[in-house]
Amino acid sequence: MKFPTVILVLLVLSKSVVTTNYDLITATSNLIEHLQLPVQVTVLSCWSESEKLQFWSGLNSFTSVRFFTENQVNLPWNDRNQHQNLLVIDAGCSKSKNLLRSAGQLLYYRVKWIIINNKTSKCEQFLKFFDNLQVLISSEVYYICEENGVQGFAIKQVYRLSLTTELIEETFGFWNKGVIVNSQFSKYSSVRRHNLNHYKLRASIVITHNETVNHLEDYSEKHVDAVTKSNYFLTKHVAQDLNATLKFSYVNQCWETRARE
Ligand SMILES: *[C@@H]1O[C@H](CO)[C@@H](O)[C@H](O)[C@H]1NC(C)=O
Ligand SMILES: *[C@@H]1O[C@H](CO)[C@@H](O)[C@H](O)[C@H]1NC(C)=O
Ligand SMILES: *[C@@H]1O[C@H](CO)[C@@H](O)[C@H](O)[C@H]1NC(C)=O
């Protein structure tokens, strides 16, 4: 009875080999090549030398790569070319979650991220990893994961409308043996994320005459608070385009006291 047990163990081992870091690392460098962004790539991880080499060898020679540990001092806080930064995080490394929590606005402003996770590489579980992270609507966060019925990996993006609303996932495409199929119609999140599902946006209306609040839509007294009245229509159009709702607050001319909520 010893023999089958050995075979079983080997089978289990070889199954877990599929999800080792090496495939995920290759998929990550393939994705970076595929995105064709002019980037400074920084890997913040606990990777071994051979994992780093694996990653580096998947990139072309024009892409510059730096390797650091997952410490927040290594984030590009003061980089003049912050918008060119693409950070790679391995969520399987113990300090990664803390690093992402401390990243503040870097998580949704200018910096792009690719996150892999060899511990929970199933897409559904992996999504939960972002639960308390500030991946707001302007973020560009990719994650690579295993999805049922998909050979290789799915490449997804995640965002949320506010810190208290649920996570929304987008499918960027699929990776299999070095080939990426992109199923997304635009690589710009600002073009794609156009449906705020009636999320309430705040907007201010600056008035010099109290009567203005009664004449925002009726085109009367156009010379009074003219800029306010035209901006009001613009704001409404933008909100409509984004499928958002608006909560206006009224501010009187000197910007100090709120005339009316
Ligand atoms: C996940 O990756 C980390 C970093 O390379 C490594 O220390 C860990 O052993 C890996 N875990 C698995 C299950 O492959
Ligand atoms: C706008 O959001 C509402 C609420 O979530 C949703 O029911 C509706 O389908 C959305 N409209 C569009 C055009 O996406
Ligand atoms: C405008 O409304 C505010 C608050 O309701 C009030 O304090 C202020 O006196 C009003 N100004 C005029 C010119 O009516």
PDB file of N, CA and C in Angstrom, residues 122-200:
ATOM      1  N   LYS A 122      -7.036  31.836  -6.184  1.00  0.00           N
ATOM      2  CA  LYS A 122      -8.375  31.783  -6.787  1.00  0.00           C
ATOM      3  C   LYS A 122      -8.973  33.188  -6.796  1.00  0.00           C
ATOM      4  N   CYS A 123      -9.501  33.581  -7.948  1.00  0.00           N
ATOM      5  CA  CYS A 123      -9.967  34.962  -8.128  1.00  0.00           C
ATOM      6  C   CYS A 123     -10.915  35.433  -7.026  1.00  0.00           C
ATOM      7  N   GLU A 124     -11.889  34.580  -6.714  1.00  0.00           N
ATOM      8  CA  GLU A 124     -12.916  34.989  -5.764  1.00  0.00           C
ATOM      9  C   GLU A 124     -12.330  35.311  -4.385  1.00  0.00           C
ATOM     10  N   GLN A 125     -11.431  34.424  -3.959  1.00  0.00           N
ATOM     11  CA  GLN A 125     -10.779  34.624  -2.654  1.00  0.00           C
ATOM     12  C   GLN A 125      -9.849  35.830  -2.699  1.00  0.00           C
ATOM     13  N   PHE A 126      -9.142  35.957  -3.786  1.00  0.00           N
ATOM     14  CA  PHE A 126      -8.157  37.017  -3.935  1.00  0.00           C
ATOM     15  C   PHE A 126      -8.831  38.389  -3.862  1.00  0.00           C
ATOM     16  N   LEU A 127     -10.022  38.475  -4.446  1.00  0.00           N
ATOM     17  CA  LEU A 127     -10.728  39.764  -4.436  1.00  0.00           C
ATOM     18  C   LEU A 127     -10.904  40.273  -3.001  1.00  0.00           C
ATOM     19  N   LYS A 128     -11.189  39.336  -2.085  1.00  0.00           N
ATOM     20  CA  LYS A 128     -11.414  39.705  -0.677  1.00  0.00           C
ATOM     21  C   LYS A 128     -10.182  40.353  -0.052  1.00  0.00           C
ATOM     22  N   PHE A 129      -9.016  40.039  -0.611  1.00  0.00           N
ATOM     23  CA  PHE A 129      -7.763  40.619  -0.118  1.00  0.00           C
ATOM     24  C   PHE A 129      -7.820  42.156  -0.141  1.00  0.00           C
ATOM     25  N   PHE A 130      -8.616  42.713  -1.075  1.00  0.00           N
ATOM     26  CA  PHE A 130      -8.665  44.164  -1.245  1.00  0.00           C
ATOM     27  C   PHE A 130      -9.705  44.829  -0.343  1.00  0.00           C
ATOM     28  N   ASP A 131     -10.408  44.012   0.448  1.00  0.00           N
ATOM     29  CA  ASP A 131     -11.540  44.479   1.238  1.00  0.00           C
ATOM     30  C   ASP A 131     -11.360  45.824   1.924  1.00  0.00           C
ATOM     31  N   ASN A 132     -10.273  45.981   2.660  1.00  0.00           N
ATOM     32  CA  ASN A 132     -10.127  47.254   3.373  1.00  0.00           C
ATOM     33  C   ASN A 132      -9.024  48.128   2.784  1.00  0.00           C
ATOM     34  N   LEU A 133      -8.854  48.035   1.479  1.00  0.00           N
ATOM     35  CA  LEU A 133      -7.831  48.859   0.829  1.00  0.00           C
ATOM     36  C   LEU A 133      -8.478  49.965  -0.007  1.00  0.00           C
ATOM     37  N   GLN A 134      -7.765  51.076  -0.102  1.00  0.00           N
ATOM     38  CA  GLN A 134      -8.314  52.259  -0.782  1.00  0.00           C
ATOM     39  C   GLN A 134      -8.141  52.193  -2.302  1.00  0.00           C
ATOM     40  N   VAL A 135      -8.720  51.191  -2.917  1.00  0.00           N
ATOM     41  CA  VAL A 135      -8.604  51.085  -4.372  1.00  0.00           C
ATOM     42  C   VAL A 135      -9.738  51.892  -5.017  1.00  0.00           C
ATOM     43  N   LEU A 136      -9.653  53.202  -4.908  1.00  0.00           N
ATOM     44  CA  LEU A 136     -10.744  54.059  -5.363  1.00  0.00           C
ATOM     45  C   LEU A 136     -10.846  54.093  -6.886  1.00  0.00           C
ATOM     46  N   ILE A 137     -11.858  54.781  -7.381  1.00  0.00           N
ATOM     47  CA  ILE A 137     -12.232  54.649  -8.798  1.00  0.00           C
ATOM     48  C   ILE A 137     -11.125  55.035  -9.783  1.00  0.00           C
ATOM     49  N   SER A 138     -10.210  55.894  -9.383  1.00  0.00           N
ATOM     50  CA  SER A 138      -9.131  56.293 -10.294  1.00  0.00           C
ATOM     51  C   SER A 138      -7.944  55.334 -10.231  1.00  0.00           C
ATOM     52  N   SER A 139      -8.082  54.267  -9.468  1.00  0.00           N
ATOM     53  CA  SER A 139      -6.946  53.348  -9.306  1.00  0.00           C
ATOM     54  C   SER A 139      -6.712  52.517 -10.564  1.00  0.00           C
ATOM     55  N   GLU A 140      -5.482  52.048 -10.704  1.00  0.00           N
ATOM     56  CA  GLU A 140      -5.125  51.119 -11.783  1.00  0.00           C
ATOM     57  C   GLU A 140      -4.451  49.931 -11.125  1.00  0.00           C
ATOM     58  N   VAL A 141      -5.257  49.070 -10.554  1.00  0.00           N
ATOM     59  CA  VAL A 141      -4.731  47.927  -9.818  1.00  0.00           C
ATOM     60  C   VAL A 141      -5.097  46.633 -10.552  1.00  0.00           C
ATOM     61  N   TYR A 142      -4.095  45.922 -11.015  1.00  0.00           N
ATOM     62  CA  TYR A 142      -4.309  44.643 -11.677  1.00  0.00           C
ATOM     63  C   TYR A 142      -4.007  43.521 -10.700  1.00  0.00           C
ATOM     64  N   TYR A 143      -4.738  42.431 -10.802  1.00  0.00           N
ATOM     65  CA  TYR A 143      -4.328  41.243 -10.060  1.00  0.00           C
ATOM     66  C   TYR A 143      -4.502  40.014 -10.949  1.00  0.00           C
ATOM     67  N   ILE A 144      -3.645  39.052 -10.699  1.00  0.00           N
ATOM     68  CA  ILE A 144      -3.595  37.872 -11.571  1.00  0.00           C
ATOM     69  C   ILE A 144      -4.050  36.679 -10.746  1.00  0.00           C
ATOM     70  N   CYS A 145      -5.026  35.939 -11.271  1.00  0.00           N
ATOM     71  CA  CYS A 145      -5.627  34.913 -10.420  1.00  0.00           C
ATOM     72  C   CYS A 145      -6.134  33.731 -11.243  1.00  0.00           C
ATOM     73  N   GLU A 146      -6.498  32.681 -10.535  1.00  0.00           N
ATOM     74  CA  GLU A 146      -7.012  31.475 -11.196  1.00  0.00           C
ATOM     75  C   GLU A 146      -8.531  31.483 -11.167  1.00  0.00           C
ATOM     76  N   GLU A 147      -9.136  31.250 -12.328  1.00  0.00           N
ATOM     77  CA  GLU A 147     -10.588  31.260 -12.399  1.00  0.00           C
ATOM     78  C   GLU A 147     -11.059  29.913 -12.924  1.00  0.00           C
ATOM     79  N   ASN A 148     -12.181  29.438 -12.391  1.00  0.00           N
ATOM     80  CA  ASN A 148     -12.714  28.152 -12.853  1.00  0.00           C
ATOM     81  C   ASN A 148     -12.956  28.187 -14.351  1.00  0.00           C
ATOM     82  N   GLY A 149     -12.542  27.129 -15.014  1.00  0.00           N
ATOM     83  CA  GLY A 149     -12.794  27.027 -16.439  1.00  0.00           C
ATOM     84  C   GLY A 149     -11.816  27.807 -17.294  1.00  0.00           C
ATOM     85  N   VAL A 150     -10.841  28.459 -16.669  1.00  0.00           N
ATOM     86  CA  VAL A 150      -9.858  29.230 -17.434  1.00  0.00           C
ATOM     87  C   VAL A 150      -8.500  28.537 -17.347  1.00  0.00           C
ATOM     88  N   GLN A 151      -7.892  28.270 -18.496  1.00  0.00           N
ATOM     89  CA  GLN A 151      -6.537  27.714 -18.505  1.00  0.00           C
ATOM     90  C   GLN A 151      -5.566  28.853 -18.255  1.00  0.00           C
ATOM     91  N   GLY A 152      -4.584  28.612 -17.422  1.00  0.00           N
ATOM     92  CA  GLY A 152      -3.667  29.699 -17.098  1.00  0.00           C
ATOM     93  C   GLY A 152      -4.299  30.614 -16.068  1.00  0.00           C
ATOM     94  N   PHE A 153      -4.202  31.916 -16.304  1.00  0.00           N
ATOM     95  CA  PHE A 153      -4.735  32.870 -15.319  1.00  0.00           C
ATOM     96  C   PHE A 153      -5.695  33.867 -15.937  1.00  0.00           C
ATOM     97  N   ALA A 154      -6.551  34.407 -15.070  1.00  0.00           N
ATOM     98  CA  ALA A 154      -7.334  35.582 -15.458  1.00  0.00           C
ATOM     99  C   ALA A 154      -6.572  36.809 -14.964  1.00  0.00           C
ATOM    100  N   ILE A 155      -6.642  37.892 -15.738  1.00  0.00           N
ATOM    101  CA  ILE A 155      -6.039  39.156 -15.292  1.00  0.00           C
ATOM    102  C   ILE A 155      -7.193  40.107 -15.019  1.00  0.00           C
ATOM    103  N   LYS A 156      -7.281  40.566 -13.780  1.00  0.00           N
ATOM    104  CA  LYS A 156      -8.437  41.376 -13.383  1.00  0.00           C
ATOM    105  C   LYS A 156      -7.988  42.727 -12.851  1.00  0.00           C
ATOM    106  N   GLN A 157      -8.946  43.625 -12.766  1.00  0.00           N
ATOM    107  CA  GLN A 157      -8.706  44.884 -12.084  1.00  0.00           C
ATOM    108  C   GLN A 157      -9.802  45.080 -11.048  1.00  0.00           C
ATOM    109  N   VAL A 158      -9.493  45.844 -10.027  1.00  0.00           N
ATOM    110  CA  VAL A 158     -10.444  46.024  -8.938  1.00  0.00           C
ATOM    111  C   VAL A 158     -10.532  47.510  -8.599  1.00  0.00           C
ATOM    112  N   TYR A 159     -11.737  47.947  -8.247  1.00  0.00           N
ATOM    113  CA  TYR A 159     -11.898  49.313  -7.742  1.00  0.00           C
ATOM    114  C   TYR A 159     -13.163  49.398  -6.908  1.00  0.00           C
ATOM    115  N   ARG A 160     -13.318  50.500  -6.227  1.00  0.00           N
ATOM    116  CA  ARG A 160     -14.537  50.739  -5.464  1.00  0.00           C
ATOM    117  C   ARG A 160     -14.881  52.222  -5.572  1.00  0.00           C
ATOM    118  N   LEU A 161     -16.178  52.544  -5.417  1.00  0.00           N
ATOM    119  CA  LEU A 161     -16.608  53.935  -5.575  1.00  0.00           C
ATOM    120  C   LEU A 161     -16.252  54.776  -4.364  1.00  0.00           C
ATOM    121  N   SER A 162     -16.247  54.166  -3.194  1.00  0.00           N
ATOM    122  CA  SER A 162     -15.852  54.889  -1.990  1.00  0.00           C
ATOM    123  C   SER A 162     -15.332  53.862  -0.995  1.00  0.00           C
ATOM    124  N   LEU A 163     -14.802  54.346   0.105  1.00  0.00           N
ATOM    125  CA  LEU A 163     -14.216  53.429   1.077  1.00  0.00           C
ATOM    126  C   LEU A 163     -15.244  52.492   1.682  1.00  0.00           C
ATOM    127  N   THR A 164     -16.525  52.900   1.624  1.00  0.00           N
ATOM    128  CA  THR A 164     -17.535  52.073   2.279  1.00  0.00           C
ATOM    129  C   THR A 164     -18.367  51.247   1.294  1.00  0.00           C
ATOM    130  N   THR A 165     -18.113  51.386   0.001  1.00  0.00           N
ATOM    131  CA  THR A 165     -18.891  50.592  -0.946  1.00  0.00           C
ATOM    132  C   THR A 165     -18.113  49.348  -1.363  1.00  0.00           C
ATOM    133  N   GLU A 166     -18.840  48.413  -1.972  1.00  0.00           N
ATOM    134  CA  GLU A 166     -18.236  47.106  -2.234  1.00  0.00           C
ATOM    135  C   GLU A 166     -17.214  47.166  -3.375  1.00  0.00           C
ATOM    136  N   LEU A 167     -16.413  46.124  -3.454  1.00  0.00           N
ATOM    137  CA  LEU A 167     -15.393  46.045  -4.496  1.00  0.00           C
ATOM    138  C   LEU A 167     -16.037  45.664  -5.822  1.00  0.00           C
ATOM    139  N   ILE A 168     -15.533  46.257  -6.887  1.00  0.00           N
ATOM    140  CA  ILE A 168     -16.032  45.941  -8.224  1.00  0.00           C
ATOM    141  C   ILE A 168     -14.857  45.372  -9.007  1.00  0.00           C
ATOM    142  N   GLU A 169     -15.068  44.250  -9.685  1.00  0.00           N
ATOM    143  CA  GLU A 169     -13.964  43.683 -10.463  1.00  0.00           C
ATOM    144  C   GLU A 169     -14.215  43.843 -11.949  1.00  0.00           C
ATOM    145  N   GLU A 170     -13.143  44.027 -12.693  1.00  0.00           N
ATOM    146  CA  GLU A 170     -13.218  44.088 -14.143  1.00  0.00           C
ATOM    147  C   GLU A 170     -12.270  43.020 -14.672  1.00  0.00           C
ATOM    148  N   THR A 171     -12.644  42.390 -15.781  1.00  0.00           N
ATOM    149  CA  THR A 171     -11.718  41.434 -16.381  1.00  0.00           C
ATOM    150  C   THR A 171     -10.915  42.136 -17.460  1.00  0.00           C
ATOM    151  N   PHE A 172      -9.611  42.143 -17.264  1.00  0.00           N
ATOM    152  CA  PHE A 172      -8.729  42.751 -18.271  1.00  0.00           C
ATOM    153  C   PHE A 172      -8.486  41.758 -19.407  1.00  0.00           C
ATOM    154  N   GLY A 173      -8.222  40.523 -19.057  1.00  0.00           N
ATOM    155  CA  GLY A 173      -7.952  39.513 -20.084  1.00  0.00           C
ATOM    156  C   GLY A 173      -7.473  38.220 -19.457  1.00  0.00           C
ATOM    157  N   PHE A 174      -6.785  37.424 -20.263  1.00  0.00           N
ATOM    158  CA  PHE A 174      -6.355  36.102 -19.810  1.00  0.00           C
ATOM    159  C   PHE A 174      -4.924  35.838 -20.221  1.00  0.00           C
ATOM    160  N   TRP A 175      -4.249  35.067 -19.399  1.00  0.00           N
ATOM    161  CA  TRP A 175      -2.871  34.674 -19.676  1.00  0.00           C
ATOM    162  C   TRP A 175      -2.794  33.162 -19.776  1.00  0.00           C
ATOM    163  N   ASN A 176      -2.170  32.664 -20.816  1.00  0.00           N
ATOM    164  CA  ASN A 176      -1.899  31.237 -20.870  1.00  0.00           C
ATOM    165  C   ASN A 176      -0.563  31.004 -21.577  1.00  0.00           C
ATOM    166  N   LYS A 177       0.350  30.379 -20.871  1.00  0.00           N
ATOM    167  CA  LYS A 177       1.672  30.026 -21.420  1.00  0.00           C
ATOM    168  C   LYS A 177       2.315  31.178 -22.173  1.00  0.00           C
ATOM    169  N   GLY A 178       2.318  32.315 -21.569  1.00  0.00           N
ATOM    170  CA  GLY A 178       3.033  33.450 -22.168  1.00  0.00           C
ATOM    171  C   GLY A 178       2.212  34.304 -23.108  1.00  0.00           C
ATOM    172  N   VAL A 179       0.998  33.841 -23.441  1.00  0.00           N
ATOM    173  CA  VAL A 179       0.166  34.622 -24.364  1.00  0.00           C
ATOM    174  C   VAL A 179      -0.932  35.338 -23.583  1.00  0.00           C
ATOM    175  N   ILE A 180      -1.097  36.637 -23.866  1.00  0.00           N
ATOM    176  CA  ILE A 180      -2.152  37.390 -23.196  1.00  0.00           C
ATOM    177  C   ILE A 180      -3.233  37.765 -24.193  1.00  0.00           C
ATOM    178  N   VAL A 181      -4.465  37.452 -23.833  1.00  0.00           N
ATOM    179  CA  VAL A 181      -5.599  37.875 -24.648  1.00  0.00           C
ATOM    180  C   VAL A 181      -6.285  38.990 -23.884  1.00  0.00           C
ATOM    181  N   ASN A 182      -6.381  40.142 -24.527  1.00  0.00           N
ATOM    182  CA  ASN A 182      -6.968  41.300 -23.861  1.00  0.00           C
ATOM    183  C   ASN A 182      -8.428  41.444 -24.271  1.00  0.00           C
ATOM    184  N   SER A 183      -9.312  41.411 -23.278  1.00  0.00           N
ATOM    185  CA  SER A 183     -10.734  41.484 -23.615  1.00  0.00           C
ATOM    186  C   SER A 183     -11.337  42.834 -23.247  1.00  0.00           C
ATOM    187  N   GLN A 184     -10.484  43.781 -22.900  1.00  0.00           N
ATOM    188  CA  GLN A 184     -11.002  45.060 -22.428  1.00  0.00           C
ATOM    189  C   GLN A 184     -10.998  46.086 -23.556  1.00  0.00           C
ATOM    190  N   PHE A 185     -12.045  46.916 -23.609  1.00  0.00           N
ATOM    191  CA  PHE A 185     -12.120  47.821 -24.761  1.00  0.00           C
ATOM    192  C   PHE A 185     -11.263  49.065 -24.607  1.00  0.00           C
ATOM    193  N   SER A 186     -10.941  49.454 -23.388  1.00  0.00           N
ATOM    194  CA  SER A 186     -10.054  50.606 -23.244  1.00  0.00           C
ATOM    195  C   SER A 186      -9.128  50.376 -22.074  1.00  0.00           C
ATOM    196  N   LYS A 187      -7.869  50.803 -22.228  1.00  0.00           N
ATOM    197  CA  LYS A 187      -6.973  50.590 -21.101  1.00  0.00           C
ATOM    198  C   LYS A 187      -7.043  51.721 -20.086  1.00  0.00           C
ATOM    199  N   TYR A 188      -7.860  52.757 -20.390  1.00  0.00           N
ATOM    200  CA  TYR A 188      -7.981  53.860 -19.437  1.00  0.00           C
ATOM    201  C   TYR A 188      -9.194  53.673 -18.541  1.00  0.00           C
ATOM    202  N   SER A 189      -8.946  53.623 -17.256  1.00  0.00           N
ATOM    203  CA  SER A 189     -10.048  53.365 -16.333  1.00  0.00           C
ATOM    204  C   SER A 189     -11.076  54.493 -16.388  1.00  0.00           C
ATOM    205  N   SER A 190     -10.622  55.721 -16.687  1.00  0.00           N
ATOM    206  CA  SER A 190     -11.565  56.838 -16.733  1.00  0.00           C
ATOM    207  C   SER A 190     -12.558  56.686 -17.886  1.00  0.00           C
ATOM    208  N   VAL A 191     -12.175  55.952 -18.913  1.00  0.00           N
ATOM    209  CA  VAL A 191     -13.087  55.717 -20.036  1.00  0.00           C
ATOM    210  C   VAL A 191     -14.041  54.567 -19.697  1.00  0.00           C
ATOM    211  N   ARG A 192     -13.510  53.571 -19.003  1.00  0.00           N
ATOM    212  CA  ARG A 192     -14.322  52.385 -18.705  1.00  0.00           C
ATOM    213  C   ARG A 192     -15.307  52.593 -17.557  1.00  0.00           C
ATOM    214  N   ARG A 193     -14.851  53.277 -16.522  1.00  0.00           N
ATOM    215  CA  ARG A 193     -15.651  53.334 -15.288  1.00  0.00           C
ATOM    216  C   ARG A 193     -16.643  54.488 -15.338  1.00  0.00           C
ATOM    217  N   HIS A 194     -17.670  54.310 -16.142  1.00  0.00           N
ATOM    218  CA  HIS A 194     -18.612  55.388 -16.398  1.00  0.00           C
ATOM    219  C   HIS A 194     -19.945  55.203 -15.713  1.00  0.00           C
ATOM    220  N   ASN A 195     -20.075  54.134 -14.980  1.00  0.00           N
ATOM    221  CA  ASN A 195     -21.357  53.902 -14.329  1.00  0.00           C
ATOM    222  C   ASN A 195     -21.182  53.892 -12.820  1.00  0.00           C
ATOM    223  N   LEU A 196     -21.543  54.996 -12.182  1.00  0.00           N
ATOM    224  CA  LEU A 196     -21.377  55.069 -10.729  1.00  0.00           C
ATOM    225  C   LEU A 196     -22.603  54.527  -9.984  1.00  0.00           C
ATOM    226  N   ASN A 197     -23.523  53.892 -10.721  1.00  0.00           N
ATOM    227  CA  ASN A 197     -24.668  53.232 -10.080  1.00  0.00           C
ATOM    228  C   ASN A 197     -25.389  54.093  -9.054  1.00  0.00           C
ATOM    229  N   HIS A 198     -25.688  55.321  -9.450  1.00  0.00           N
ATOM    230  CA  HIS A 198     -26.407  56.280  -8.598  1.00  0.00           C
ATOM    231  C   HIS A 198     -25.635  56.693  -7.345  1.00  0.00           C
ATOM    232  N   TYR A 199     -24.348  56.478  -7.352  1.00  0.00           N
ATOM    233  CA  TYR A 199     -23.540  56.925  -6.208  1.00  0.00           C
ATOM    234  C   TYR A 199     -23.704  58.438  -6.035  1.00  0.00           C
ATOM    235  N   LYS A 200     -23.803  58.886  -4.777  1.00  0.00           N
ATOM    236  CA  LYS A 200     -24.069  60.295  -4.515  1.00  0.00           C
ATOM    237  C   LYS A 200     -22.780  61.120  -4.496  1.00  0.00           C
TER     238      LYS A 200
END
